[in-house]
CSV table of N, CA, C and O and ligand atoms in Angstrom, one decimal:
chain,number,residue,atom,x,y,z
A,86,MET,N,-20.5,11.7,5.8
A,86,MET,CA,-19.4,12.1,4.9
A,86,MET,C,-18.1,12.2,5.8
A,86,MET,O,-17.1,11.6,5.5
A,87,ASP,N,-18.2,13.1,6.8
A,87,ASP,CA,-17.1,13.2,7.7
A,87,ASP,C,-16.7,11.9,8.4
A,87,ASP,O,-15.5,11.6,8.5
A,88,ILE,N,-17.7,11.1,8.7
A,88,ILE,CA,-17.4,9.8,9.3
A,88,ILE,C,-16.6,8.9,8.4
A,88,ILE,O,-15.6,8.3,8.8
A,89,ASP,N,-17.0,8.9,7.1
A,89,ASP,CA,-16.3,8.1,6.1
A,89,ASP,C,-14.9,8.6,6.0
A,89,ASP,O,-14.0,7.8,5.9
A,90,LEU,N,-14.7,9.9,6.0
A,90,LEU,CA,-13.3,10.4,5.8
A,90,LEU,C,-12.5,10.0,7.1
A,90,LEU,O,-11.3,9.6,6.9
A,91,ASP,N,-13.1,10.1,8.2
A,91,ASP,CA,-12.4,9.8,9.5
A,91,ASP,C,-12.0,8.3,9.4
A,91,ASP,O,-10.9,7.9,9.8
A,92,GLU,N,-13.0,7.5,9.0
A,92,GLU,CA,-12.8,6.0,8.9
A,92,GLU,C,-11.6,5.7,7.9
A,92,GLU,O,-10.8,4.9,8.2
A,93,MET,N,-11.6,6.4,6.8
A,93,MET,CA,-10.5,6.2,5.8
A,93,MET,C,-9.2,6.6,6.4
A,93,MET,O,-8.2,5.9,6.3
A,94,GLU,N,-9.1,7.7,7.1
A,94,GLU,CA,-7.9,8.2,7.8
A,94,GLU,C,-7.4,7.2,8.8
A,94,GLU,O,-6.2,6.9,8.9
A,95,GLU,N,-8.4,6.6,9.6
A,95,GLU,CA,-8.0,5.6,10.6
A,95,GLU,C,-7.4,4.4,9.9
A,95,GLU,O,-6.4,3.8,10.4
A,96,LYS,N,-8.1,3.9,8.8
A,96,LYS,CA,-7.6,2.7,8.1
A,96,LYS,C,-6.2,3.0,7.5
A,96,LYS,O,-5.4,2.1,7.5
A,97,LYS,N,-6.1,4.2,7.0
A,97,LYS,CA,-4.8,4.5,6.4
A,97,LYS,C,-3.7,4.5,7.4
A,97,LYS,O,-2.6,3.9,7.2
A,98,LYS,N,-3.9,5.1,8.6
A,98,LYS,CA,-2.9,5.1,9.7
A,98,LYS,C,-2.6,3.6,10.0
A,98,LYS,O,-1.4,3.3,10.3
A,99,MET,N,-3.6,2.8,10.1
A,99,MET,CA,-3.4,1.4,10.5
A,99,MET,C,-2.5,0.7,9.4
A,99,MET,O,-1.5,0.0,9.8
A,100,ALA,N,-2.8,0.9,8.1
A,100,ALA,CA,-2.0,0.3,7.0
A,100,ALA,C,-0.6,0.8,7.1
A,100,ALA,O,0.3,0.0,7.0
A,101,VAL,N,-0.4,2.1,7.2
A,101,VAL,CA,1.0,2.6,7.3
A,101,VAL,C,1.8,2.1,8.5
A,101,VAL,O,2.9,1.7,8.3
A,102,SER,N,1.1,2.0,9.6
A,102,SER,CA,1.8,1.5,10.8
A,102,SER,C,2.2,0.0,10.7
A,102,SER,O,3.2,-0.4,11.3
A,103,MET,N,1.4,-0.8,10.0
A,103,MET,CA,1.6,-2.2,9.9
A,103,MET,C,2.5,-2.6,8.7
A,103,MET,O,2.9,-3.7,8.6
A,104,CYS,N,2.6,-1.7,7.8
A,104,CYS,CA,3.3,-1.9,6.5
A,104,CYS,C,4.7,-2.4,6.7
A,104,CYS,O,5.5,-1.9,7.5
A,105,ILE,N,5.1,-3.5,6.0
A,105,ILE,CA,6.4,-4.0,6.1
A,105,ILE,C,7.3,-3.7,4.8
A,105,ILE,O,8.3,-4.4,4.6
A,106,CYS,N,6.8,-2.8,4.0
A,106,CYS,CA,7.5,-2.5,2.8
A,106,CYS,C,9.0,-2.1,3.0
A,106,CYS,O,9.8,-2.4,2.1
A,107,LYS,N,9.3,-1.5,4.1
A,107,LYS,CA,10.7,-1.1,4.4
A,107,LYS,C,11.7,-2.3,4.5
A,107,LYS,O,12.9,-2.2,4.4
A,108,GLN,N,11.1,-3.5,4.6
A,108,GLN,CA,11.9,-4.7,4.7
A,108,GLN,C,12.0,-5.4,3.3
A,108,GLN,O,12.6,-6.5,3.2
A,109,CYS,N,11.4,-4.9,2.3
A,109,CYS,CA,11.3,-5.5,1.0
A,109,CYS,C,12.5,-5.2,0.1
A,109,CYS,O,13.0,-4.1,0.2
A,110,PRO,N,12.9,-6.2,-0.7
A,110,PRO,CA,14.1,-5.9,-1.6
A,110,PRO,C,13.8,-4.8,-2.6
A,110,PRO,O,14.8,-4.2,-3.1
A,111,SER,N,12.6,-4.6,-2.9
A,111,SER,CA,12.2,-3.6,-4.0
A,111,SER,C,12.2,-2.2,-3.4
A,111,SER,O,12.2,-1.2,-4.1
A,112,PHE,N,12.1,-2.1,-2.0
A,112,PHE,CA,11.9,-0.8,-1.4
A,112,PHE,C,13.1,0.2,-1.6
A,112,PHE,O,14.2,-0.2,-1.5
A,113,MET,N,12.7,1.4,-1.8
A,113,MET,CA,13.7,2.5,-1.8
A,113,MET,C,13.2,3.6,-1.0
A,113,MET,O,12.1,4.0,-1.1
A,114,GLU,N,14.1,4.1,-0.1
A,114,GLU,CA,13.7,5.2,0.8
A,114,GLU,C,13.8,6.6,0.1
A,114,GLU,O,14.9,6.9,-0.5
A,115,CYS,N,12.7,7.3,0.0
A,115,CYS,CA,12.8,8.6,-0.6
A,115,CYS,C,11.8,9.6,0.1
A,115,CYS,O,11.3,10.5,-0.5
A,116,GLY,N,11.6,9.3,1.4
A,116,GLY,CA,10.8,10.2,2.2
A,116,GLY,C,9.3,10.2,2.0
A,116,GLY,O,8.7,11.1,2.4
A,117,GLU,N,8.8,9.3,1.2
A,117,GLU,CA,7.4,9.3,0.9
A,117,GLU,C,6.6,8.3,1.9
A,117,GLU,O,7.3,7.5,2.6
A,118,SER,N,5.3,8.3,1.9
A,118,SER,CA,4.5,7.5,2.7
A,118,SER,C,4.5,6.0,2.2
A,118,SER,O,4.4,5.8,1.0
A,119,ILE,N,4.7,5.1,3.1
A,119,ILE,CA,4.5,3.7,2.7
A,119,ILE,C,3.0,3.3,2.8
A,119,ILE,O,2.2,4.2,2.9
A,120,GLY,N,2.7,2.0,2.6
A,120,GLY,CA,1.3,1.6,2.6
A,120,GLY,C,0.7,1.8,1.2
A,120,GLY,O,-0.4,2.3,1.0
A,121,TYR,N,1.5,1.5,0.2
A,121,TYR,CA,1.1,1.7,-1.2
A,121,TYR,C,-0.2,1.0,-1.6
A,121,TYR,O,-0.8,1.4,-2.6
A,122,CYS,N,-0.6,0.0,-0.9
A,122,CYS,CA,-1.8,-0.7,-1.3
A,122,CYS,C,-3.1,0.1,-1.0
A,122,CYS,O,-4.1,-0.1,-1.6
A,123,PHE,N,-2.9,1.2,-0.2
A,123,PHE,CA,-4.0,2.0,0.2
A,123,PHE,C,-4.5,2.9,-0.9
A,123,PHE,O,-3.6,3.5,-1.5
A,124,PRO,N,-5.8,3.0,-1.1
A,124,PRO,CA,-6.3,3.8,-2.2
A,124,PRO,C,-5.8,5.3,-2.3
A,124,PRO,O,-5.6,5.8,-3.3
A,125,THR,N,-5.7,5.9,-1.1
A,125,THR,CA,-5.2,7.3,-1.1
A,125,THR,C,-3.7,7.5,-1.1
A,125,THR,O,-3.2,8.6,-1.0
A,126,ILE,N,-3.0,6.4,-1.1
A,126,ILE,CA,-1.5,6.4,-1.2
A,126,ILE,C,-1.1,6.0,-2.6
A,126,ILE,O,-0.7,6.8,-3.5
A,127,GLY,N,-1.2,4.7,-2.9
A,127,GLY,CA,-1.0,4.2,-4.3
A,127,GLY,C,0.5,4.2,-4.6
A,127,GLY,O,1.4,4.1,-3.8
A,128,LYS,N,0.8,4.2,-5.9
A,128,LYS,CA,2.2,4.0,-6.5
A,128,LYS,C,3.2,4.9,-5.8
A,128,LYS,O,3.0,6.1,-5.4
A,129,SER,N,4.4,4.4,-5.8
A,129,SER,CA,5.6,5.1,-5.3
A,129,SER,C,6.1,6.0,-6.4
A,129,SER,O,6.0,5.7,-7.5
A,130,ASN,N,6.7,7.1,-5.9
A,130,ASN,CA,7.4,8.0,-6.9
A,130,ASN,C,8.8,7.6,-7.2
A,130,ASN,O,9.4,8.1,-8.1
A,131,CYS,N,9.4,6.7,-6.3
A,131,CYS,CA,10.8,6.4,-6.5
A,131,CYS,C,11.1,4.9,-6.8
A,131,CYS,O,12.1,4.6,-7.4
A,132,ILE,N,10.2,4.0,-6.3
A,132,ILE,CA,10.4,2.6,-6.6
A,132,ILE,C,10.0,2.3,-8.0
A,132,ILE,O,8.9,2.5,-8.4
A,133,LYS,N,11.0,1.8,-8.8
A,133,LYS,CA,10.7,1.5,-10.2
A,133,LYS,C,11.0,0.0,-10.6
A,133,LYS,O,10.4,-0.5,-11.5
A,134,ASP,N,11.9,-0.6,-9.8
A,134,ASP,CA,12.3,-2.0,-10.2
A,134,ASP,C,11.6,-3.0,-9.2
A,134,ASP,O,11.7,-2.8,-8.0
A,135,GLU,N,11.0,-4.0,-9.8
A,135,GLU,CA,10.4,-5.0,-9.0
A,135,GLU,C,11.4,-6.1,-8.7
A,135,GLU,O,11.7,-6.9,-9.6
A,136,LYS,N,11.8,-6.1,-7.5
A,136,LYS,CA,12.9,-7.1,-7.1
A,136,LYS,C,12.3,-8.1,-6.1
A,136,LYS,O,13.1,-8.6,-5.3
A,137,GLY,N,11.0,-8.3,-6.1
A,137,GLY,CA,10.4,-9.1,-5.1
A,137,GLY,C,9.4,-8.3,-4.3
A,137,GLY,O,9.5,-7.1,-4.2
A,138,CYS,N,8.3,-8.9,-3.8
A,138,CYS,CA,7.3,-8.2,-3.1
A,138,CYS,C,6.9,-9.1,-1.9
A,138,CYS,O,6.6,-10.3,-2.1
A,139,ILE,N,6.9,-8.5,-0.7
A,139,ILE,CA,6.6,-9.3,0.5
A,139,ILE,C,5.2,-8.9,1.1
A,139,ILE,O,4.9,-9.3,2.2
A,140,CYS,N,4.4,-8.3,0.3
A,140,CYS,CA,3.0,-7.9,0.7
A,140,CYS,C,2.2,-9.1,1.2
A,140,CYS,O,1.4,-9.0,2.1
A,141,GLY,N,2.5,-10.3,0.6
A,141,GLY,CA,1.7,-11.5,1.0
A,141,GLY,C,1.9,-11.9,2.4
A,141,GLY,O,1.0,-12.5,3.0
A,142,SER,N,3.0,-11.5,3.1
A,142,SER,CA,3.2,-11.8,4.5
A,142,SER,C,2.9,-10.6,5.4
A,142,SER,O,3.2,-10.6,6.6
A,143,CYS,N,2.4,-9.5,4.8
A,143,CYS,CA,2.0,-8.3,5.6
A,143,CYS,C,0.7,-8.5,6.3
A,143,CYS,O,-0.3,-9.0,5.6
A,144,PRO,N,0.5,-8.1,7.6
A,144,PRO,CA,-0.8,-8.3,8.2
A,144,PRO,C,-1.9,-7.5,7.6
A,144,PRO,O,-3.1,-7.8,7.7
A,145,VAL,N,-1.5,-6.4,6.9
A,145,VAL,CA,-2.6,-5.6,6.2
A,145,VAL,C,-3.3,-6.4,5.1
A,145,VAL,O,-4.5,-6.2,4.9
A,146,THR,N,-2.5,-7.3,4.4
A,146,THR,CA,-3.1,-8.1,3.4
A,146,THR,C,-4.3,-8.9,4.0
A,146,THR,O,-5.4,-9.0,3.4
A,147,THR,N,-4.1,-9.5,5.1
A,147,THR,CA,-5.1,-10.3,5.8
A,147,THR,C,-6.2,-9.4,6.3
A,147,THR,O,-7.4,-9.6,6.1
A,148,GLN,N,-5.9,-8.3,7.0
A,148,GLN,CA,-6.8,-7.3,7.6
A,148,GLN,C,-7.8,-6.8,6.5
A,148,GLN,O,-9.0,-6.7,6.8
A,149,LEU,N,-7.2,-6.4,5.4
A,149,LEU,CA,-8.1,-5.7,4.4
A,149,LEU,C,-8.5,-6.7,3.2
A,149,LEU,O,-9.2,-6.3,2.3
A,150,GLY,N,-8.0,-7.9,3.3
A,150,GLY,CA,-8.4,-8.9,2.3
A,150,GLY,C,-7.9,-8.6,0.9
A,150,GLY,O,-8.6,-8.7,-0.1
A,151,LEU,N,-6.6,-8.1,0.9
A,151,LEU,CA,-6.0,-7.7,-0.4
A,151,LEU,C,-5.7,-8.9,-1.3
A,151,LEU,O,-5.4,-10.0,-0.8
A,152,LYS,N,-5.8,-8.7,-2.6
A,152,LYS,CA,-5.6,-9.7,-3.6
A,152,LYS,C,-4.4,-9.5,-4.5
A,152,LYS,O,-4.1,-10.4,-5.3
A,153,HIS,N,-3.8,-8.4,-4.5
A,153,HIS,CA,-2.7,-8.1,-5.5
A,153,HIS,C,-1.4,-8.0,-4.8
A,153,HIS,O,-1.2,-8.4,-3.6
A,154,ASP,N,-0.4,-7.5,-5.5
A,154,ASP,CA,0.9,-7.2,-4.9
A,154,ASP,C,1.6,-6.1,-5.7
A,154,ASP,O,1.0,-5.6,-6.6
A,155,TYR,N,2.8,-5.8,-5.4
A,155,TYR,CA,3.5,-4.7,-6.1
A,155,TYR,C,2.7,-3.4,-6.2
A,155,TYR,O,2.7,-2.8,-7.3
A,156,TYR,N,2.1,-3.1,-5.1
A,156,TYR,CA,1.3,-1.8,-5.1
A,156,TYR,C,2.2,-0.6,-5.3
A,156,TYR,O,1.7,0.4,-5.9
A,157,CYS,N,3.5,-0.7,-5.0
A,157,CYS,CA,4.4,0.5,-5.1
A,157,CYS,C,4.6,0.8,-6.6
A,157,CYS,O,4.8,1.9,-7.0
A,158,THR,N,4.6,-0.3,-7.5
A,158,THR,CA,4.9,0.0,-8.9
A,158,THR,C,3.6,-0.1,-9.8
A,158,THR,O,3.5,0.4,-10.8
A,159,ARG,N,2.6,-0.9,-9.2
A,159,ARG,CA,1.4,-1.1,-10.1
A,159,ARG,C,0.2,-0.4,-9.6
A,159,ARG,O,-0.9,-0.4,-10.3
A,160,GLY,N,0.2,0.2,-8.5
A,160,GLY,CA,-0.9,1.0,-8.0
A,160,GLY,C,-1.6,0.3,-6.8
A,160,GLY,O,-1.4,-0.9,-6.6
A,161,SER,N,-2.5,1.0,-6.2
A,161,SER,CA,-3.2,0.5,-5.0
A,161,SER,C,-4.1,-0.7,-5.3
A,161,SER,O,-4.4,-1.0,-6.5
A,162,GLU,N,-4.6,-1.4,-4.3
A,162,GLU,CA,-5.5,-2.5,-4.5
A,162,GLU,C,-6.7,-2.1,-5.4
A,162,GLU,O,-7.1,-2.8,-6.3
A,163,LYS,N,-7.2,-0.9,-5.1
A,163,LYS,CA,-8.4,-0.4,-5.8
A,163,LYS,C,-8.1,-0.2,-7.3
A,163,LYS,O,-8.8,-0.7,-8.2
A,164,GLU,N,-6.9,0.4,-7.5
A,164,GLU,CA,-6.5,0.7,-8.9
A,164,GLU,C,-6.3,-0.6,-9.7
A,164,GLU,O,-6.7,-0.7,-10.8
A,165,GLN,N,-5.6,-1.6,-9.0
A,165,GLN,CA,-5.3,-2.8,-9.7
A,165,GLN,C,-6.6,-3.6,-10.0
A,165,GLN,O,-6.7,-4.4,-10.9
A,166,SER,N,-7.6,-3.5,-9.1
A,166,SER,CA,-8.8,-4.2,-9.2
A,166,SER,C,-9.7,-3.7,-10.3
A,166,SER,O,-10.5,-4.4,-10.9
A,167,GLU,N,-9.5,-2.4,-10.7
A,167,GLU,CA,-10.3,-1.8,-11.7
A,167,GLU,C,-9.7,-2.0,-13.1
A,167,GLU,O,-10.3,-1.7,-14.1
A,168,LYS,N,-8.5,-2.6,-13.2
A,168,LYS,CA,-7.9,-2.8,-14.5
A,168,LYS,C,-8.5,-4.0,-15.2
A,168,LYS,O,-9.0,-4.9,-14.6
B,210,SF4,S1,0.2,-5.0,1.9
B,210,SF4,FE1,2.2,-4.3,1.1
B,210,SF4,S2,1.9,-2.1,0.6
B,210,SF4,FE2,0.2,-2.8,1.9
B,210,SF4,S3,0.8,-2.2,3.9
B,210,SF4,FE3,1.4,-4.3,3.6
B,210,SF4,S4,3.5,-4.3,2.9
B,210,SF4,FE4,2.7,-2.2,2.7
B,211,SF4,S1,4.4,-2.9,-2.3
B,211,SF4,FE1,5.4,-4.9,-2.4
B,211,SF4,S2,7.1,-4.7,-3.8
B,211,SF4,FE2,6.5,-2.7,-3.2
B,211,SF4,S3,7.8,-2.2,-1.5
B,211,SF4,FE3,5.9,-3.0,-0.6
B,211,SF4,S4,6.3,-5.2,-0.3
B,211,SF4,FE4,7.9,-4.4,-1.7
């Protein structure tokens, strides 16, 4: 249990550190955590307009084998996969 949580925390840190959302045209700075694709982060509280998504060229997409985009407005990979 603890190991799983530690592993999640590690992966989350990895996603946030590699995340390129701040270079995206849809991005808005409001002091929240980036890495919206990650299950424990998910949707943004301030990004509402979809003006393009650059997740496809983010290294995290390759690393975690992500299949969606617009995580900031549509929810994490897990959330969108369950729809
Ligand atoms: S895939 Fe998108 S949301 Fe996830 S870390 Fe990369 S740029 Fe950020
Ligand atoms: S999740 Fe996609 S649309 Fe949203 S800020 Fe990141 S790159 Fe841009």
